[in-house]
PDB file of C-alpha atoms in Angstrom:
ATOM      1  CA  MET A   4      48.701 -69.208  -7.265  1.00 86.00           C
ATOM      2  CA  ASP A   5      47.262 -68.859 -10.786  1.00 79.00           C
ATOM      3  CA  GLN A   6      50.717 -67.909 -12.062  1.00 82.00           C
ATOM      4  CA  GLY A   7      52.390 -70.818 -10.279  1.00 84.00           C
ATOM      5  CA  GLU A   8      54.167 -68.525  -7.802  1.00 91.00           C
ATOM      6  CA  HIS A   9      53.332 -70.626  -4.769  1.00 90.00           C
ATOM      7  CA  GLU A  10      56.046 -69.334  -2.445  1.00 92.00           C
ATOM      8  CA  ALA A  11      54.942 -65.757  -3.029  1.00 95.00           C
ATOM      9  CA  ALA A  12      51.343 -66.858  -2.467  1.00 93.00           C
ATOM     10  CA  ARG A  13      52.277 -68.466   0.846  1.00 92.00           C
ATOM     11  CA  ARG A  14      53.994 -65.282   2.037  1.00 95.00           C
ATOM     12  CA  GLU A  15      50.965 -63.197   1.109  1.00 95.00           C
ATOM     13  CA  LEU A  16      48.630 -65.629   2.877  1.00 94.00           C
ATOM     14  CA  GLU A  17      50.729 -65.528   6.036  1.00 93.00           C
ATOM     15  CA  SER A  18      50.565 -61.723   5.996  1.00 95.00           C
ATOM     16  CA  ALA A  19      46.832 -61.838   5.330  1.00 95.00           C
ATOM     17  CA  ALA A  20      46.299 -64.262   8.234  1.00 93.00           C
ATOM     18  CA  ALA A  21      48.200 -61.958  10.608  1.00 94.00           C
ATOM     19  CA  CYS A  22      46.187 -58.929   9.487  1.00 95.00           C
ATOM     20  CA  ALA A  23      42.924 -60.850   9.783  1.00 94.00           C
ATOM     21  CA  GLU A  24      43.701 -61.896  13.345  1.00 91.00           C
ATOM     22  CA  VAL A  25      44.449 -58.286  14.307  1.00 93.00           C
ATOM     23  CA  SER A  26      41.220 -57.098  12.665  1.00 92.00           C
ATOM     24  CA  GLY A  27      39.120 -59.507  14.684  1.00 89.00           C
ATOM     25  CA  ASP A  28      36.632 -59.583  11.803  1.00 93.00           C
ATOM     26  CA  LEU A  29      35.157 -63.086  11.606  1.00 96.00           C
ATOM     27  CA  VAL A  30      34.272 -62.819   7.919  1.00 95.00           C
ATOM     28  CA  VAL A  31      37.757 -61.636   6.976  1.00 95.00           C
ATOM     29  CA  ARG A  32      39.306 -64.414   9.049  1.00 96.00           C
ATOM     30  CA  ALA A  33      37.035 -66.968   7.366  1.00 97.00           C
ATOM     31  CA  SER A  34      38.021 -65.704   3.919  1.00 95.00           C
ATOM     32  CA  VAL A  35      41.723 -66.010   4.717  1.00 96.00           C
ATOM     33  CA  GLN A  36      41.187 -69.559   5.976  1.00 96.00           C
ATOM     34  CA  GLU A  37      39.337 -70.452   2.782  1.00 96.00           C
ATOM     35  CA  PHE A  38      42.155 -69.132   0.580  1.00 95.00           C
ATOM     36  CA  SER A  39      44.688 -70.885   2.814  1.00 95.00           C
ATOM     37  CA  GLY A  40      42.849 -74.150   2.252  1.00 95.00           C
ATOM     38  CA  ARG A  41      43.038 -73.659  -1.488  1.00 93.00           C
ATOM     39  CA  TYR A  42      46.796 -73.149  -1.159  1.00 94.00           C
ATOM     40  CA  TRP A  43      47.304 -76.220   1.040  1.00 95.00           C
ATOM     41  CA  GLU A  44      45.324 -78.452  -1.316  1.00 94.00           C
ATOM     42  CA  HIS A  45      48.469 -78.459  -3.477  1.00 92.00           C
ATOM     43  CA  TYR A  46      50.659 -79.780  -0.648  1.00 94.00           C
ATOM     44  CA  ASP A  47      48.759 -81.152   2.345  1.00 95.00           C
ATOM     45  CA  LEU A  48      45.087 -82.164   2.068  1.00 96.00           C
ATOM     46  CA  SER A  49      44.754 -82.673   5.826  1.00 96.00           C
ATOM     47  CA  ARG A  50      45.918 -79.121   6.473  1.00 96.00           C
ATOM     48  CA  ALA A  51      43.643 -77.848   3.702  1.00 97.00           C
ATOM     49  CA  MET A  52      40.642 -79.551   5.317  1.00 98.00           C
ATOM     50  CA  ASP A  53      41.531 -78.027   8.693  1.00 97.00           C
ATOM     51  CA  ALA A  54      41.580 -74.592   7.049  1.00 97.00           C
ATOM     52  CA  TYR A  55      38.199 -75.182   5.404  1.00 98.00           C
ATOM     53  CA  ARG A  56      36.701 -76.370   8.701  1.00 98.00           C
ATOM     54  CA  SER A  57      38.009 -73.204  10.334  1.00 97.00           C
ATOM     55  CA  ALA A  58      36.467 -71.090   7.539  1.00 97.00           C
ATOM     56  CA  LEU A  59      33.174 -72.937   8.009  1.00 97.00           C
ATOM     57  CA  GLU A  60      33.167 -72.365  11.769  1.00 97.00           C
ATOM     58  CA  LEU A  61      34.078 -68.687  11.457  1.00 97.00           C
ATOM     59  CA  SER A  62      31.432 -68.030   8.791  1.00 97.00           C
ATOM     60  CA  THR A  63      28.826 -69.799  10.913  1.00 97.00           C
ATOM     61  CA  ALA A  64      29.813 -67.723  13.952  1.00 96.00           C
ATOM     62  CA  ALA A  65      29.482 -64.577  11.821  1.00 96.00           C
ATOM     63  CA  ASN A  66      26.023 -65.701  10.634  1.00 95.00           C
ATOM     64  CA  GLU A  67      27.328 -65.793   7.061  1.00 95.00           C
ATOM     65  CA  GLY A  68      25.417 -68.786   5.742  1.00 95.00           C
ATOM     66  CA  ARG A  69      26.555 -68.445   2.145  1.00 96.00           C
ATOM     67  CA  GLY A  70      30.204 -68.221   3.199  1.00 96.00           C
ATOM     68  CA  ALA A  71      29.754 -71.300   5.377  1.00 97.00           C
ATOM     69  CA  ALA A  72      28.180 -73.202   2.465  1.00 97.00           C
ATOM     70  CA  ILE A  73      31.041 -72.277   0.128  1.00 97.00           C
ATOM     71  CA  ALA A  74      33.580 -73.385   2.755  1.00 98.00           C
ATOM     72  CA  ALA A  75      31.647 -76.668   3.037  1.00 98.00           C
ATOM     73  CA  TYR A  76      31.850 -77.064  -0.748  1.00 98.00           C
ATOM     74  CA  PHE A  77      35.637 -76.731  -0.688  1.00 98.00           C
ATOM     75  CA  LEU A  78      35.834 -79.017   2.363  1.00 98.00           C
ATOM     76  CA  GLY A  79      33.731 -81.683   0.655  1.00 98.00           C
ATOM     77  CA  SER A  80      35.836 -81.519  -2.499  1.00 97.00           C
ATOM     78  CA  ALA A  81      38.995 -81.916  -0.415  1.00 97.00           C
ATOM     79  CA  GLN A  82      37.482 -84.850   1.484  1.00 98.00           C
ATOM     80  CA  ASP A  83      36.685 -86.489  -1.839  1.00 97.00           C
ATOM     81  CA  ALA A  84      40.241 -85.905  -3.093  1.00 96.00           C
ATOM     82  CA  ALA A  85      41.547 -87.449   0.152  1.00 96.00           C
ATOM     83  CA  GLY A  86      39.506 -90.599  -0.443  1.00 96.00           C
ATOM     84  CA  ASP A  87      36.705 -89.905   2.071  1.00 96.00           C
ATOM     85  CA  HIS A  88      34.012 -90.151  -0.602  1.00 97.00           C
ATOM     86  CA  ASP A  89      31.040 -90.981   1.642  1.00 96.00           C
ATOM     87  CA  GLU A  90      31.893 -88.193   4.074  1.00 97.00           C
ATOM     88  CA  ALA A  91      32.418 -85.865   1.123  1.00 98.00           C
ATOM     89  CA  LEU A  92      28.906 -86.597  -0.145  1.00 98.00           C
ATOM     90  CA  VAL A  93      27.398 -85.710   3.236  1.00 98.00           C
ATOM     91  CA  THR A  94      29.320 -82.424   3.331  1.00 98.00           C
ATOM     92  CA  LEU A  95      28.566 -81.560  -0.295  1.00 98.00           C
ATOM     93  CA  ARG A  96      24.857 -82.343  -0.008  1.00 98.00           C
ATOM     94  CA  GLY A  97      24.629 -79.996   2.960  1.00 97.00           C
ATOM     95  CA  ALA A  98      26.365 -77.261   0.988  1.00 98.00           C
ATOM     96  CA  HIS A  99      24.106 -77.856  -2.016  1.00 98.00           C
ATOM     97  CA  ALA A 100      20.938 -77.662   0.094  1.00 97.00           C
ATOM     98  CA  GLU A 101      22.100 -74.423   1.729  1.00 96.00           C
ATOM     99  CA  LEU A 102      23.036 -72.755  -1.558  1.00 97.00           C
ATOM    100  CA  THR A 103      19.802 -73.882  -3.202  1.00 96.00           C
ATOM    101  CA  ALA A 104      17.810 -72.456  -0.289  1.00 96.00           C
ATOM    102  CA  ARG A 105      19.699 -69.184  -0.705  1.00 95.00           C
ATOM    103  CA  ASN A 106      18.833 -69.054  -4.414  1.00 95.00           C
ATOM    104  CA  ASP A 107      22.463 -69.256  -5.542  1.00 96.00           C
ATOM    105  CA  PRO A 108      22.103 -71.484  -8.633  1.00 96.00           C
ATOM    106  CA  ARG A 109      25.648 -70.918  -9.897  1.00 96.00           C
ATOM    107  CA  MET A 110      27.375 -72.123  -6.737  1.00 97.00           C
ATOM    108  CA  ALA A 111      24.753 -74.829  -6.199  1.00 98.00           C
ATOM    109  CA  ALA A 112      25.559 -76.184  -9.659  1.00 98.00           C
ATOM    110  CA  ARG A 113      29.287 -76.206  -8.898  1.00 97.00           C
ATOM    111  CA  VAL A 114      28.552 -78.239  -5.776  1.00 98.00           C
ATOM    112  CA  LEU A 115      26.351 -80.591  -7.790  1.00 98.00           C
ATOM    113  CA  ALA A 116      29.261 -81.224 -10.156  1.00 98.00           C
ATOM    114  CA  ALA A 117      31.442 -82.095  -7.147  1.00 98.00           C
ATOM    115  CA  ILE A 118      28.713 -84.467  -5.935  1.00 98.00           C
ATOM    116  CA  GLY A 119      28.838 -86.154  -9.338  1.00 97.00           C
ATOM    117  CA  LEU A 120      32.598 -86.626  -9.051  1.00 97.00           C
ATOM    118  CA  ALA A 121      32.209 -88.188  -5.598  1.00 97.00           C
ATOM    119  CA  HIS A 122      29.578 -90.607  -6.921  1.00 97.00           C
ATOM    120  CA  ASP A 123      31.939 -91.542  -9.740  1.00 96.00           C
ATOM    121  CA  ARG A 124      34.756 -92.330  -7.311  1.00 96.00           C
ATOM    122  CA  LEU A 125      32.363 -94.579  -5.389  1.00 96.00           C
ATOM    123  CA  GLY A 126      31.620 -96.427  -8.622  1.00 93.00           C
ATOM    124  CA  GLU A 127      28.064 -95.047  -8.728  1.00 95.00           C
ATOM    125  CA  HIS A 128      28.190 -94.106 -12.396  1.00 93.00           C
ATOM    126  CA  GLU A 129      24.478 -93.557 -13.031  1.00 93.00           C
ATOM    127  CA  ALA A 130      24.215 -91.148 -10.096  1.00 96.00           C
ATOM    128  CA  ALA A 131      27.404 -89.446 -11.268  1.00 96.00           C
ATOM    129  CA  ILE A 132      26.044 -88.966 -14.784  1.00 95.00           C
ATOM    130  CA  ARG A 133      22.750 -87.569 -13.453  1.00 95.00           C
ATOM    131  CA  SER A 134      24.468 -85.069 -11.164  1.00 97.00           C
ATOM    132  CA  LEU A 135      27.038 -83.917 -13.705  1.00 97.00           C
ATOM    133  CA  SER A 136      24.451 -83.640 -16.490  1.00 96.00           C
ATOM    134  CA  GLU A 137      22.219 -81.482 -14.303  1.00 97.00           C
ATOM    135  CA  ALA A 138      25.206 -79.413 -13.167  1.00 97.00           C
ATOM    136  CA  ALA A 139      26.355 -78.809 -16.757  1.00 97.00           C
ATOM    137  CA  ARG A 140      22.861 -77.673 -17.778  1.00 96.00           C
ATOM    138  CA  ALA A 141      22.573 -75.310 -14.827  1.00 97.00           C
ATOM    139  CA  LEU A 142      26.053 -73.882 -15.374  1.00 97.00           C
ATOM    140  CA  ARG A 143      25.248 -73.256 -19.029  1.00 95.00           C
ATOM    141  CA  GLU A 144      22.076 -71.425 -18.001  1.00 95.00           C
ATOM    142  CA  GLN A 145      24.153 -69.314 -15.598  1.00 93.00           C
ATOM    143  CA  ARG A 146      26.737 -68.672 -18.335  1.00 94.00           C
ATOM    144  CA  ALA A 147      29.419 -70.151 -16.073  1.00 95.00           C
ATOM    145  CA  THR A 148      31.000 -71.772 -19.096  1.00 93.00           C
ATOM    146  CA  HIS A 149      34.408 -72.515 -17.538  1.00 92.00           C
ATOM    147  CA  TYR A 150      32.750 -74.723 -14.912  1.00 95.00           C
ATOM    148  CA  GLU A 151      30.334 -76.119 -17.484  1.00 96.00           C
ATOM    149  CA  ALA A 152      33.293 -77.324 -19.563  1.00 95.00           C
ATOM    150  CA  GLN A 153      34.870 -79.008 -16.533  1.00 95.00           C
ATOM    151  CA  ALA A 154      31.607 -80.833 -15.803  1.00 97.00           C
ATOM    152  CA  LEU A 155      31.273 -81.929 -19.439  1.00 95.00           C
ATOM    153  CA  VAL A 156      34.814 -83.300 -19.616  1.00 95.00           C
ATOM    154  CA  ALA A 157      34.220 -85.290 -16.417  1.00 95.00           C
ATOM    155  CA  LEU A 158      30.892 -86.478 -17.792  1.00 94.00           C
ATOM    156  CA  ALA A 159      32.496 -87.642 -21.049  1.00 92.00           C
ATOM    157  CA  GLY A 160      35.089 -89.626 -19.099  1.00 92.00           C
ATOM    158  CA  ILE A 161      32.423 -91.395 -17.053  1.00 94.00           C
ATOM    159  CA  ARG A 162      30.371 -92.171 -20.157  1.00 90.00           C
ATOM    160  CA  GLU A 163      33.454 -93.683 -21.815  1.00 86.00           C
ATOM    161  CA  ARG A 164      34.185 -95.904 -18.801  1.00 86.00           C
ATOM    162  CA  SER A 165      30.558 -96.997 -18.497  1.00 82.00           C
ATOM    163  CA  ALA A 166      30.410 -98.000 -22.185  1.00 74.00           C
ATOM    164  CA  ALA A 167      27.905 -95.317 -23.145  1.00 70.00           C
ATOM    165  CA  GLY A 168      27.333 -94.624 -26.815  1.00 74.00           C
ATOM    166  CA  PRO A 169      30.108 -92.640 -28.520  1.00 82.00           C
ATOM    167  CA  GLU A 170      27.576 -90.030 -29.681  1.00 86.00           C
ATOM    168  CA  ALA A 171      26.958 -88.877 -26.101  1.00 86.00           C
ATOM    169  CA  VAL A 172      30.703 -88.727 -25.397  1.00 87.00           C
ATOM    170  CA  ARG A 173      31.318 -86.697 -28.562  1.00 90.00           C
ATOM    171  CA  ALA A 174      28.468 -84.312 -27.734  1.00 91.00           C
ATOM    172  CA  ASP A 175      29.956 -83.562 -24.303  1.00 92.00           C
ATOM    173  CA  LEU A 176      33.473 -83.114 -25.660  1.00 92.00           C
ATOM    174  CA  THR A 177      32.318 -80.996 -28.599  1.00 92.00           C
ATOM    175  CA  ARG A 178      30.522 -78.519 -26.345  1.00 94.00           C
ATOM    176  CA  ALA A 179      33.517 -78.398 -23.965  1.00 94.00           C
ATOM    177  CA  LEU A 180      35.826 -77.822 -26.943  1.00 93.00           C
ATOM    178  CA  GLU A 181      33.678 -74.869 -28.090  1.00 92.00           C
ATOM    179  CA  ILE A 182      34.045 -73.302 -24.648  1.00 93.00           C
ATOM    180  CA  TYR A 183      37.808 -73.830 -24.454  1.00 92.00           C
ATOM    181  CA  GLU A 184      38.344 -72.553 -27.994  1.00 91.00           C
ATOM    182  CA  ALA A 185      36.334 -69.417 -27.216  1.00 91.00           C
ATOM    183  CA  GLY A 186      38.528 -68.833 -24.171  1.00 88.00           C
ATOM    184  CA  CYS A 187      41.792 -69.662 -25.994  1.00 87.00           C
ATOM    185  CA  SER A 188      42.451 -72.370 -23.413  1.00 87.00           C
ATOM    186  CA  PRO A 189      45.354 -74.812 -23.897  1.00 84.00           C
ATOM    187  CA  GLN A 190      42.808 -77.508 -22.996  1.00 86.00           C
ATOM    188  CA  ALA A 191      41.284 -77.031 -26.454  1.00 89.00           C
ATOM    189  CA  GLU A 192      44.068 -78.993 -28.148  1.00 89.00           C
ATOM    190  CA  VAL A 193      43.757 -81.805 -25.611  1.00 87.00           C
ATOM    191  CA  LEU A 194      40.036 -82.095 -26.308  1.00 89.00           C
ATOM    192  CA  ARG A 195      40.546 -81.889 -30.053  1.00 90.00           C
ATOM    193  CA  ARG A 196      42.779 -84.974 -29.857  1.00 88.00           C
ATOM    194  CA  ARG A 197      40.234 -86.799 -27.683  1.00 84.00           C
ATOM    195  CA  LEU A 198      37.500 -86.041 -30.197  1.00 85.00           C
ATOM    196  CA  GLU A 199      39.643 -87.397 -33.017  1.00 84.00           C
ATOM    197  CA  GLU A 200      40.105 -90.600 -31.034  1.00 79.00           C
ATOM    198  CA  THR A 201      36.319 -90.964 -30.695  1.00 74.00           C
ATOM    199  CA  GLY A 202      35.848 -90.412 -34.425  1.00 68.00           C
ATOM    200  CA  GLY A 203      34.461 -86.894 -34.196  1.00 58.00           C
ATOM    201  CA  THR A 204      36.904 -84.167 -35.118  1.00 52.00           C
ATOM    202  CA  GLY A 205      35.917 -80.719 -33.932  1.00 44.00           C
TER     203      GLY A 205
END
C-alpha cells in the first residue's frame, strides 16, 4: 500500500484473511480485518467500516482491549471521513478513554487529533483547536513527530479559517516544516510555499 501497489496489497490481504480463518486465532483475524479496513478506505468507506467493526468485535472477544481501542480509532476516523461526524466523535471518545486508561499516550494522542478533525468538520473550531493543540504537544513529547506534523498542519488550517493571528499559523507550519525537512518529506516544499504565503519563509 505504501508503494501504491494496491492490487498486490489486495491479493496479499485475501491470502492473509484465508490463513487467519484457518488459524482460528481471534487476534490474528482481528489484525487482518484492521489492515483490510485500511485498504478499503481507499475505495469503499462502508466496506472499510465493516472491516473495522469486525476487528473491534474480534479483539473484544479475544479480550484484547488495546486492539479493540485501535480498531475503534480507525472506525471513528472512517465514520468522520464518511460524514458521520457526531457518531465518529462518540466512537473516538471511547477509543481515547480506553487508550488513556491503558497508559498508551502515543495512541491516545493520535485519537485526540482525530477528535479535533471531527470537531472541525462540525464547525466547532475552538474545540478542534484545543484537541489538536493538546494532541500535537503529546505527540511531540512521545517523539511521534510524523503524527505531530500532521496535527500541526491541520491546526494551522483551522487557525487560518477562523481568522487567528498569522503568528500562530506560522508557528505551527514552521514546526511542521522542521519535521518534514528532517525526514526528507516531499511535504516540506508544500509547507515552505505556505509559509511564504503567510509572510514567514522557513
